[in-house]
Amino acid sequence: MADAPFVYLDWAATAPLSLEAARAMAPYLEAGTAGLVQGSGNANALHTAGRDAFKTLEAARRDIARTLDARPSEIIFTSGATEADNAALIGIVEGVLAKRGVNIGYGSQAKGKALEATPSVIVSAIEHDAVLEAAEVLRHRGIEVLFVKPDKRGVITPEALAHVLDAATDPLLVSIMALNNETGALNDIAQLAELAHRSGALFHSDATQAFGKMPLSVKQTGVDAFSLSSHKIGGPKGVGALFLKTRTLFGAQVVGGGQEANLRSGTQNIAGVVGFAAAAQASHEQLEAASTHMRALRDRLFAGLSELTGVEAFIDPRSPDYGPHIVTVLCPGFESETLILQLDRRGVCVSGGSACSSSDLEPSHVLSAMGIDRDRALGMVRFSLGPTTTEEDIDHAIRMLREVVK
């Protein structure tokens, strides 16, 4: 449909590059030595271009730390949230066990000093694969992995976490996301972190979807680690960060030149972190207005989708239990892939909760954990909004889904 408008409702997958980030990055993307003069050099070099790049790097670090109430020294730049998640789970567990004289690094089974009990890592069943796969790596290294299931809302309750903690003999780390990327469900990170700490475990949260959408303070939540992504808030792709609380035990997962205070080696992406910092500042400053705007459009979208025949609005996001930007529905009798492609032909970009391939079609693990049966879950469609989404975008998406499922 050549004349179809372009309606982007897949902000949870990636946000468009923000004007603030684009403008901030521009000087650092100049070709030739002009870019070096602007401060895009190697921040680890001793000459003037290197020192200028280091100043730029540290300014970006301070700006991002400020949005979280963190210390600049607690921000570790990474290639994205996937790396941050991997580093948090594996690095923290390695660090804690290394202090006990146990080495589980680099693919080996736990060895060294004998363990009095099997150490455990606890993750929620609704985590992103970056957390779930990292937990699987730890399982192969001799760590027990326990899962916390969500309730019917998709929320991880303190009671559910307490039950799993009681079953763990030696809990080292709990990892529970702040805001689910498929349902928009919010978790009470402060309360969950407190429970983990009472049991002697550290607490990590994947804050990829929450960052820039809701207030986040490391002081108020009490977390030991947060994973962050640049491109989810309008920054460039290929950049992220791990907040790691001061004195948290940690084993570096990317080794080499010792950058990022020996916690993550590799020459830093100056243009990338500058864009990340600019996007973080902008989203932080615009947080209240953007959240109010997105909530109003989210409610408009949910109301419209709820009225469509053939659409099951199984989650009502119009409550404090959900973030401001995600609406997820089921279309029984359809597959997510078909719905996505049909909406795309009509100019609407959305996502589905299924992992599709030519040989296999499995429902979202998040919906499965919530108890939704396979046939219904296969027809999941996720709409996600951003600060520049309009009422016209919402109304067009509703009309187009009506056309697809009729």
Tab-separated table of C-alpha atoms in Angstrom:
chain	number	residue	atom	x	y	z
A	1	MET	CA	0.000	0.000	0.000
A	2	ALA	CA	2.155	2.779	-1.385
A	3	ASP	CA	-0.026	5.597	-0.054
A	4	ALA	CA	-0.154	4.279	3.526
A	5	PRO	CA	1.144	6.693	6.183
A	6	PHE	CA	4.121	5.728	8.316
A	7	VAL	CA	2.959	5.153	11.884
A	8	TYR	CA	5.705	3.993	14.222
A	9	LEU	CA	4.377	2.175	17.277
A	10	ASP	CA	7.414	0.051	18.124
A	11	TRP	CA	9.278	2.354	20.490
A	12	ALA	CA	9.940	-0.502	22.919
A	13	ALA	CA	12.078	-2.105	20.192
A	14	THR	CA	13.973	1.085	19.443
A	15	ALA	CA	13.257	4.779	19.693
A	16	PRO	CA	14.019	7.107	16.780
A	17	LEU	CA	17.237	9.028	17.230
A	18	SER	CA	16.329	12.153	19.159
A	19	LEU	CA	17.167	15.642	17.922
A	20	GLU	CA	19.109	16.262	21.128
A	21	ALA	CA	21.281	13.180	20.591
A	22	ALA	CA	21.844	13.902	16.899
A	23	ARG	CA	22.936	17.468	17.589
A	24	ALA	CA	25.204	16.470	20.466
A	25	MET	CA	26.919	13.756	18.410
A	26	ALA	CA	27.437	15.775	15.234
A	27	PRO	CA	30.790	17.402	16.146
A	28	TYR	CA	32.232	14.033	17.154
A	29	LEU	CA	31.331	12.457	13.813
A	30	GLU	CA	33.282	14.901	11.672
A	31	ALA	CA	35.636	13.201	9.245
A	32	GLY	CA	39.396	13.504	9.450
A	33	THR	CA	41.350	15.231	12.165
A	34	ALA	CA	38.565	17.791	12.627
A	35	GLY	CA	36.665	15.181	14.636
A	36	LEU	CA	39.690	14.566	16.828
A	37	VAL	CA	39.964	18.264	17.555
A	38	GLN	CA	36.312	18.232	18.671
A	39	GLY	CA	37.091	15.493	21.205
A	40	SER	CA	36.427	12.185	19.441
A	41	GLY	CA	39.889	10.737	19.990
A	42	ASN	CA	41.006	7.805	22.108
A	43	ALA	CA	40.155	8.759	25.683
A	44	ASN	CA	43.072	6.676	26.958
A	45	ALA	CA	45.768	8.500	25.004
A	46	LEU	CA	48.068	10.964	26.779
A	47	HIS	CA	48.204	13.691	24.118
A	48	THR	CA	45.834	16.653	23.857
A	49	ALA	CA	43.316	14.874	21.593
A	50	GLY	CA	43.189	11.974	24.037
A	51	ARG	CA	42.795	14.227	27.064
A	52	ASP	CA	40.000	16.146	25.350
A	53	ALA	CA	38.237	12.871	24.562
A	54	PHE	CA	38.637	11.802	28.203
A	55	LYS	CA	37.012	15.038	29.389
A	56	THR	CA	34.121	14.443	27.003
A	57	LEU	CA	33.760	10.853	28.178
A	58	GLU	CA	33.675	11.816	31.834
A	59	ALA	CA	31.178	14.618	31.222
A	60	ALA	CA	28.844	12.095	29.599
A	61	ARG	CA	29.343	9.744	32.527
A	62	ARG	CA	28.424	12.495	34.990
A	63	ASP	CA	25.310	13.431	33.006
A	64	ILE	CA	24.005	9.858	32.966
A	65	ALA	CA	24.852	9.316	36.633
A	66	ARG	CA	22.893	12.440	37.531
A	67	THR	CA	19.682	11.026	36.003
A	68	LEU	CA	19.951	8.012	38.340
A	69	ASP	CA	21.163	9.723	41.536
A	70	ALA	CA	24.349	7.720	41.095
A	71	ARG	CA	28.041	8.527	41.396
A	72	PRO	CA	29.839	8.931	38.057
A	73	SER	CA	32.302	6.217	39.109
A	74	GLU	CA	29.373	3.782	39.322
A	75	ILE	CA	28.553	4.082	35.592
A	76	ILE	CA	30.305	1.552	33.338
A	77	PHE	CA	29.832	2.123	29.608
A	78	THR	CA	29.009	-0.977	27.567
A	79	SER	CA	27.927	-1.848	24.026
A	80	GLY	CA	24.292	-2.001	25.140
A	81	ALA	CA	21.893	-3.478	27.669
A	82	THR	CA	22.554	-7.054	26.536
A	83	GLU	CA	26.202	-6.735	27.490
A	84	ALA	CA	25.219	-4.953	30.706
A	85	ASP	CA	22.830	-7.790	31.633
A	86	ASN	CA	25.426	-10.444	30.848
A	87	ALA	CA	28.087	-8.588	32.788
A	88	ALA	CA	25.837	-8.025	35.795
A	89	LEU	CA	24.786	-11.641	36.225
A	90	ILE	CA	28.025	-13.393	35.404
A	91	GLY	CA	30.350	-10.673	36.708
A	92	ILE	CA	28.668	-10.267	40.085
A	93	VAL	CA	28.440	-14.027	40.690
A	94	GLU	CA	32.092	-14.453	39.696
A	95	GLY	CA	33.069	-11.605	41.998
A	96	VAL	CA	31.168	-12.921	45.008
A	97	LEU	CA	32.496	-16.458	44.596
A	98	ALA	CA	36.040	-15.279	43.926
A	99	LYS	CA	36.028	-13.612	47.342
A	100	ARG	CA	35.162	-17.038	48.750
A	101	GLY	CA	38.059	-18.582	46.838
A	102	VAL	CA	35.871	-20.210	44.175
A	103	ASN	CA	36.536	-19.712	40.451
A	104	ILE	CA	33.748	-20.222	37.914
A	105	GLY	CA	35.214	-17.987	35.216
A	106	TYR	CA	35.529	-18.594	31.498
A	107	GLY	CA	33.276	-21.602	31.072
A	108	SER	CA	34.697	-23.774	33.823
A	109	GLN	CA	32.708	-25.592	36.468
A	110	ALA	CA	33.002	-24.154	39.958
A	111	LYS	CA	36.413	-25.047	41.364
A	112	GLY	CA	38.776	-23.999	44.099
A	113	LYS	CA	37.603	-23.890	47.679
A	114	ALA	CA	34.736	-26.315	48.342
A	115	LEU	CA	31.287	-24.791	48.680
A	116	GLU	CA	29.276	-25.506	51.795
A	117	ALA	CA	26.038	-25.159	49.806
A	118	THR	CA	25.057	-24.829	46.173
A	119	PRO	CA	25.011	-21.116	45.321
A	120	SER	CA	21.862	-19.830	43.635
A	121	VAL	CA	20.893	-17.096	41.219
A	122	ILE	CA	17.232	-16.079	41.168
A	123	VAL	CA	15.679	-14.510	38.077
A	124	SER	CA	12.108	-13.830	37.089
A	125	ALA	CA	10.451	-15.956	34.412
A	126	ILE	CA	9.601	-12.805	32.423
A	127	GLU	CA	13.144	-11.515	31.915
A	128	HIS	CA	14.636	-10.556	28.587
A	129	ASP	CA	16.695	-13.306	26.960
A	130	ALA	CA	19.850	-11.339	27.781
A	131	VAL	CA	19.239	-12.201	31.438
A	132	LEU	CA	17.818	-15.687	30.905
A	133	GLU	CA	20.701	-16.790	28.688
A	134	ALA	CA	23.268	-15.356	31.101
A	135	ALA	CA	21.589	-17.344	33.869
A	136	GLU	CA	21.855	-20.436	31.688
A	137	VAL	CA	25.602	-19.848	31.357
A	138	LEU	CA	25.845	-19.762	35.129
A	139	ARG	CA	23.820	-22.958	35.401
A	140	HIS	CA	26.366	-24.705	33.178
A	141	ARG	CA	29.077	-23.492	35.545
A	142	GLY	CA	27.490	-25.177	38.543
A	143	ILE	CA	25.205	-22.413	39.823
A	144	GLU	CA	21.615	-23.246	40.721
A	145	VAL	CA	19.132	-21.076	38.804
A	146	LEU	CA	15.698	-20.511	40.353
A	147	PHE	CA	12.778	-18.723	38.690
A	148	VAL	CA	10.135	-16.409	40.103
A	149	LYS	CA	6.803	-16.581	38.290
A	150	PRO	CA	4.591	-13.539	37.692
A	151	ASP	CA	0.989	-13.237	38.748
A	152	LYS	CA	-1.834	-12.924	36.218
A	153	ARG	CA	-1.043	-9.248	35.736
A	154	GLY	CA	2.494	-10.131	34.698
A	155	VAL	CA	3.882	-8.605	37.904
A	156	ILE	CA	6.555	-10.174	40.123
A	157	THR	CA	5.205	-9.800	43.638
A	158	PRO	CA	7.311	-9.617	46.815
A	159	GLU	CA	5.458	-12.695	48.077
A	160	ALA	CA	6.523	-14.700	45.022
A	161	LEU	CA	10.151	-13.662	45.440
A	162	ALA	CA	10.090	-14.424	49.169
A	163	HIS	CA	8.830	-17.935	48.427
A	164	VAL	CA	11.730	-18.626	46.051
A	165	LEU	CA	14.289	-17.056	48.380
A	166	ASP	CA	13.106	-19.398	51.131
A	167	ALA	CA	13.856	-22.346	48.839
A	168	ALA	CA	17.390	-21.170	48.024
A	169	THR	CA	20.172	-22.437	50.279
A	170	ASP	CA	22.767	-19.854	49.260
A	171	PRO	CA	21.271	-17.017	47.181
A	172	LEU	CA	23.966	-14.839	45.627
A	173	LEU	CA	22.060	-12.623	43.243
A	174	VAL	CA	18.464	-11.736	42.340
A	175	SER	CA	17.718	-10.230	38.916
A	176	ILE	CA	14.230	-8.834	38.231
A	177	MET	CA	13.431	-6.300	35.531
A	178	ALA	CA	11.864	-2.958	36.371
A	179	LEU	CA	9.361	-2.823	33.498
A	180	ASN	CA	8.506	-5.739	31.238
A	181	ASN	CA	9.161	-5.159	27.562
A	182	GLU	CA	6.183	-7.230	26.358
A	183	THR	CA	3.370	-6.364	28.755
A	184	GLY	CA	4.496	-3.094	30.330
A	185	ALA	CA	4.078	-4.585	33.818
A	186	LEU	CA	5.924	-2.686	36.547
A	187	ASN	CA	7.706	-4.370	39.435
A	188	ASP	CA	8.324	-2.816	42.851
A	189	ILE	CA	12.085	-2.824	42.572
A	190	ALA	CA	12.704	-1.168	45.937
A	191	GLN	CA	10.702	-3.789	47.824
A	192	LEU	CA	12.156	-6.679	45.831
A	193	ALA	CA	15.713	-5.404	46.380
A	194	GLU	CA	15.076	-5.158	50.120
A	195	LEU	CA	13.917	-8.783	50.220
A	196	ALA	CA	17.004	-9.900	48.318
A	197	HIS	CA	19.320	-8.029	50.673
A	198	ARG	CA	17.625	-9.527	53.740
A	199	SER	CA	18.472	-12.958	52.367
A	200	GLY	CA	22.099	-11.987	51.809
A	201	ALA	CA	21.799	-11.667	48.017
A	202	LEU	CA	22.716	-8.753	45.788
A	203	PHE	CA	20.075	-7.280	43.480
A	204	HIS	CA	20.242	-6.427	39.765
A	205	SER	CA	17.484	-4.980	37.627
A	206	ASP	CA	17.254	-4.679	33.857
A	207	ALA	CA	15.941	-1.115	33.611
A	208	THR	CA	16.034	-0.946	29.811
A	209	GLN	CA	12.322	-0.197	29.370
A	210	ALA	CA	11.908	1.848	32.559
A	211	PHE	CA	14.811	4.255	32.008
A	212	GLY	CA	13.469	7.478	30.540
A	213	LYS	CA	9.847	6.413	31.067
A	214	MET	CA	9.613	6.651	34.861
A	215	PRO	CA	11.707	8.107	37.700
A	216	LEU	CA	14.644	5.867	38.595
A	217	SER	CA	16.886	6.485	41.587
A	218	VAL	CA	19.528	4.050	42.729
A	219	LYS	CA	19.262	5.564	46.195
A	220	GLN	CA	15.505	5.060	46.474
A	221	THR	CA	15.438	1.592	44.894
A	222	GLY	CA	18.511	0.293	46.712
A	223	VAL	CA	19.695	-1.789	43.750
A	224	ASP	CA	23.255	-3.001	43.404
A	225	ALA	CA	23.166	-2.937	39.596
A	226	PHE	CA	21.011	-1.486	36.803
A	227	SER	CA	21.278	-2.246	33.072
A	228	LEU	CA	20.594	0.642	30.675
A	229	SER	CA	20.248	1.062	26.918
A	230	SER	CA	20.858	4.161	24.824
A	231	HIS	CA	18.694	3.422	21.789
A	232	LYS	CA	15.536	2.818	23.832
A	233	ILE	CA	15.498	6.491	24.850
A	234	GLY	CA	16.477	8.142	21.575
A	235	GLY	CA	20.240	7.699	21.774
A	236	PRO	CA	22.401	5.802	19.274
A	237	LYS	CA	22.531	2.023	19.040
A	238	GLY	CA	25.580	0.118	20.230
A	239	VAL	CA	25.869	1.993	23.537
A	240	GLY	CA	24.597	1.190	27.009
A	241	ALA	CA	25.677	1.256	30.601
A	242	LEU	CA	25.825	-0.813	33.741
A	243	PHE	CA	25.280	0.976	37.015
A	244	LEU	CA	27.371	-0.924	39.563
A	245	LYS	CA	27.131	0.245	43.147
A	246	THR	CA	30.413	1.153	44.788
A	247	ARG	CA	32.206	-1.819	46.352
A	248	THR	CA	29.930	-4.384	44.665
A	249	LEU	CA	32.005	-7.486	44.011
A	250	PHE	CA	32.463	-7.960	40.259
A	251	GLY	CA	34.585	-9.898	37.787
A	252	ALA	CA	35.219	-8.103	34.476
A	253	GLN	CA	33.735	-9.926	31.491
A	254	VAL	CA	35.532	-7.970	28.760
A	255	VAL	CA	39.250	-7.898	29.486
A	256	GLY	CA	42.119	-6.183	27.745
A	257	GLY	CA	43.374	-2.644	28.192
A	258	GLY	CA	41.681	-2.052	31.521
A	259	GLN	CA	39.356	0.752	30.486
A	260	GLU	CA	36.320	1.681	32.597
A	261	ALA	CA	38.309	1.289	35.817
A	262	ASN	CA	39.348	-2.244	34.820
A	263	LEU	CA	35.691	-3.303	34.761
A	264	ARG	CA	35.099	-3.282	30.983
A	265	SER	CA	38.010	-3.110	28.560
A	266	GLY	CA	37.825	-1.575	25.091
A	267	THR	CA	38.270	1.903	23.637
A	268	GLN	CA	35.194	3.941	24.486
A	269	ASN	CA	32.783	5.158	21.788
A	270	ILE	CA	32.926	8.915	22.382
A	271	ALA	CA	30.247	9.941	19.892
A	272	GLY	CA	28.016	7.156	21.188
A	273	VAL	CA	28.273	8.049	24.867
A	274	VAL	CA	27.752	11.734	24.047
A	275	GLY	CA	24.527	10.857	22.214
A	276	PHE	CA	23.486	8.553	25.047
A	277	ALA	CA	24.051	11.273	27.631
A	278	ALA	CA	22.137	13.852	25.589
A	279	ALA	CA	19.187	11.490	25.175
A	280	ALA	CA	19.257	10.615	28.882
A	281	GLN	CA	19.249	14.272	29.900
A	282	ALA	CA	16.426	15.113	27.490
A	283	SER	CA	14.243	12.201	28.583
A	284	HIS	CA	14.932	13.029	32.238
A	285	GLU	CA	13.965	16.671	31.800
A	286	GLN	CA	10.849	15.828	29.759
A	287	LEU	CA	9.859	12.823	31.864
A	288	GLU	CA	6.694	14.152	33.485
A	289	ALA	CA	5.253	15.721	30.336
A	290	ALA	CA	6.177	12.766	28.119
A	291	SER	CA	4.757	10.253	30.581
A	292	THR	CA	1.468	12.140	30.828
A	293	HIS	CA	1.273	12.354	27.036
A	294	MET	CA	2.002	8.650	26.527
A	295	ARG	CA	-0.448	7.545	29.216
A	296	ALA	CA	-3.270	9.483	27.564
A	297	LEU	CA	-2.503	7.935	24.173
A	298	ARG	CA	-2.014	4.495	25.723
A	299	ASP	CA	-5.497	4.705	27.265
A	300	ARG	CA	-6.970	5.897	23.967
A	301	LEU	CA	-5.329	2.984	22.152
A	302	PHE	CA	-6.460	0.432	24.711
A	303	ALA	CA	-10.055	1.705	24.613
A	304	GLY	CA	-10.123	1.512	20.828
A	305	LEU	CA	-8.559	-1.928	20.599
A	306	SER	CA	-10.894	-3.269	23.296
A	307	GLU	CA	-13.874	-2.559	21.054
A	308	LEU	CA	-12.576	-4.535	18.078
A	309	THR	CA	-14.141	-7.896	17.297
A	310	GLY	CA	-11.467	-10.585	17.216
A	311	VAL	CA	-9.122	-8.703	19.550
A	312	GLU	CA	-8.631	-9.778	23.158
A	313	ALA	CA	-7.379	-6.905	25.296
A	314	PHE	CA	-6.227	-9.283	28.018
A	315	ILE	CA	-4.190	-6.692	29.942
A	316	ASP	CA	-5.691	-3.397	31.046
A	317	PRO	CA	-2.671	-1.078	31.329
A	318	ARG	CA	-4.688	1.792	32.786
A	319	SER	CA	-3.425	1.269	36.320
A	320	PRO	CA	-0.303	1.993	38.387
A	321	ASP	CA	0.801	-1.607	37.724
A	322	TYR	CA	1.878	-0.732	34.168
A	323	GLY	CA	4.230	1.634	32.416
A	324	PRO	CA	3.019	4.489	30.218
A	325	HIS	CA	3.965	3.268	26.765
A	326	ILE	CA	2.935	-0.349	26.089
A	327	VAL	CA	-0.386	-1.898	25.054
A	328	THR	CA	-0.455	-5.620	24.277
A	329	VAL	CA	-3.390	-7.534	22.821
A	330	LEU	CA	-4.123	-11.031	21.550
A	331	CYS	CA	-5.758	-11.865	18.232
A	332	PRO	CA	-6.860	-15.525	18.544
A	333	GLY	CA	-6.734	-17.406	15.271
A	334	PHE	CA	-3.856	-15.313	13.926
A	335	GLU	CA	-0.098	-15.597	14.232
A	336	SER	CA	1.928	-12.595	15.352
A	337	GLU	CA	4.065	-12.678	12.227
A	338	THR	CA	1.022	-12.421	9.965
A	339	LEU	CA	-0.441	-9.560	11.967
A	340	ILE	CA	2.849	-7.640	11.992
A	341	LEU	CA	3.323	-7.968	8.242
A	342	GLN	CA	-0.277	-7.061	7.451
A	343	LEU	CA	-0.090	-3.976	9.650
A	344	ASP	CA	3.255	-3.103	8.079
A	345	ARG	CA	1.619	-3.166	4.615
A	346	ARG	CA	-0.804	-0.591	5.998
A	347	GLY	CA	1.965	1.635	7.317
A	348	VAL	CA	1.886	0.604	10.989
A	349	CYS	CA	5.060	-0.688	12.680
A	350	VAL	CA	4.451	-2.945	15.705
A	351	SER	CA	5.992	-6.035	17.296
A	352	GLY	CA	4.813	-9.468	18.369
A	353	GLY	CA	5.656	-11.598	21.358
A	354	SER	CA	6.433	-14.725	19.388
A	355	ALA	CA	9.782	-15.984	18.203
A	356	CYS	CA	9.086	-16.818	14.577
A	357	SER	CA	11.133	-18.834	12.128
A	358	SER	CA	10.415	-20.849	9.036
A	359	SER	CA	10.524	-24.099	10.984
A	360	ASP	CA	9.122	-23.166	14.373
A	361	LEU	CA	6.629	-20.853	16.019
A	362	GLU	CA	6.605	-20.651	19.775
A	363	PRO	CA	4.661	-18.283	22.012
A	364	SER	CA	6.256	-15.616	24.151
A	365	HIS	CA	7.852	-17.036	27.284
A	366	VAL	CA	6.419	-14.041	29.139
A	367	LEU	CA	2.840	-14.926	28.223
A	368	SER	CA	3.490	-18.589	28.950
A	369	ALA	CA	4.746	-17.660	32.419
A	370	MET	CA	1.525	-15.703	32.939
A	371	GLY	CA	-0.488	-18.848	32.231
A	372	ILE	CA	-1.795	-17.857	28.793
A	373	ASP	CA	-2.298	-20.894	26.589
A	374	ARG	CA	-0.213	-21.406	23.462
A	375	ASP	CA	-2.905	-20.830	20.838
A	376	ARG	CA	-3.917	-17.464	22.299
A	377	ALA	CA	-0.339	-16.369	22.931
A	378	LEU	CA	0.665	-16.980	19.314
A	379	GLY	CA	-1.533	-14.053	18.255
A	380	MET	CA	0.141	-11.414	20.419
A	381	VAL	CA	0.673	-7.875	19.136
A	382	ARG	CA	2.565	-5.222	21.082
A	383	PHE	CA	2.016	-1.527	20.447
A	384	SER	CA	4.544	0.781	22.098
A	385	LEU	CA	4.429	4.563	22.114
A	386	GLY	CA	6.826	7.460	22.417
A	387	PRO	CA	6.867	11.172	23.176
A	388	THR	CA	6.104	12.121	19.551
A	389	THR	CA	3.267	9.646	19.009
A	390	THR	CA	0.041	11.454	18.042
A	391	GLU	CA	-3.691	10.816	18.370
A	392	GLU	CA	-3.781	10.403	14.592
A	393	ASP	CA	-1.202	7.609	14.883
A	394	ILE	CA	-3.332	5.848	17.479
A	395	ASP	CA	-6.577	6.168	15.525
A	396	HIS	CA	-4.947	4.937	12.311
A	397	ALA	CA	-3.489	1.897	14.087
A	398	ILE	CA	-6.906	0.994	15.498
A	399	ARG	CA	-8.531	1.258	12.059
A	400	MET	CA	-5.828	-0.836	10.447
A	401	LEU	CA	-6.001	-3.627	13.023
A	402	ARG	CA	-9.775	-3.683	12.594
A	403	GLU	CA	-9.212	-4.149	8.872
A	404	VAL	CA	-6.683	-6.932	9.369
A	405	VAL	CA	-8.715	-9.057	11.816
A	406	LYS	CA	-12.184	-8.604	10.320
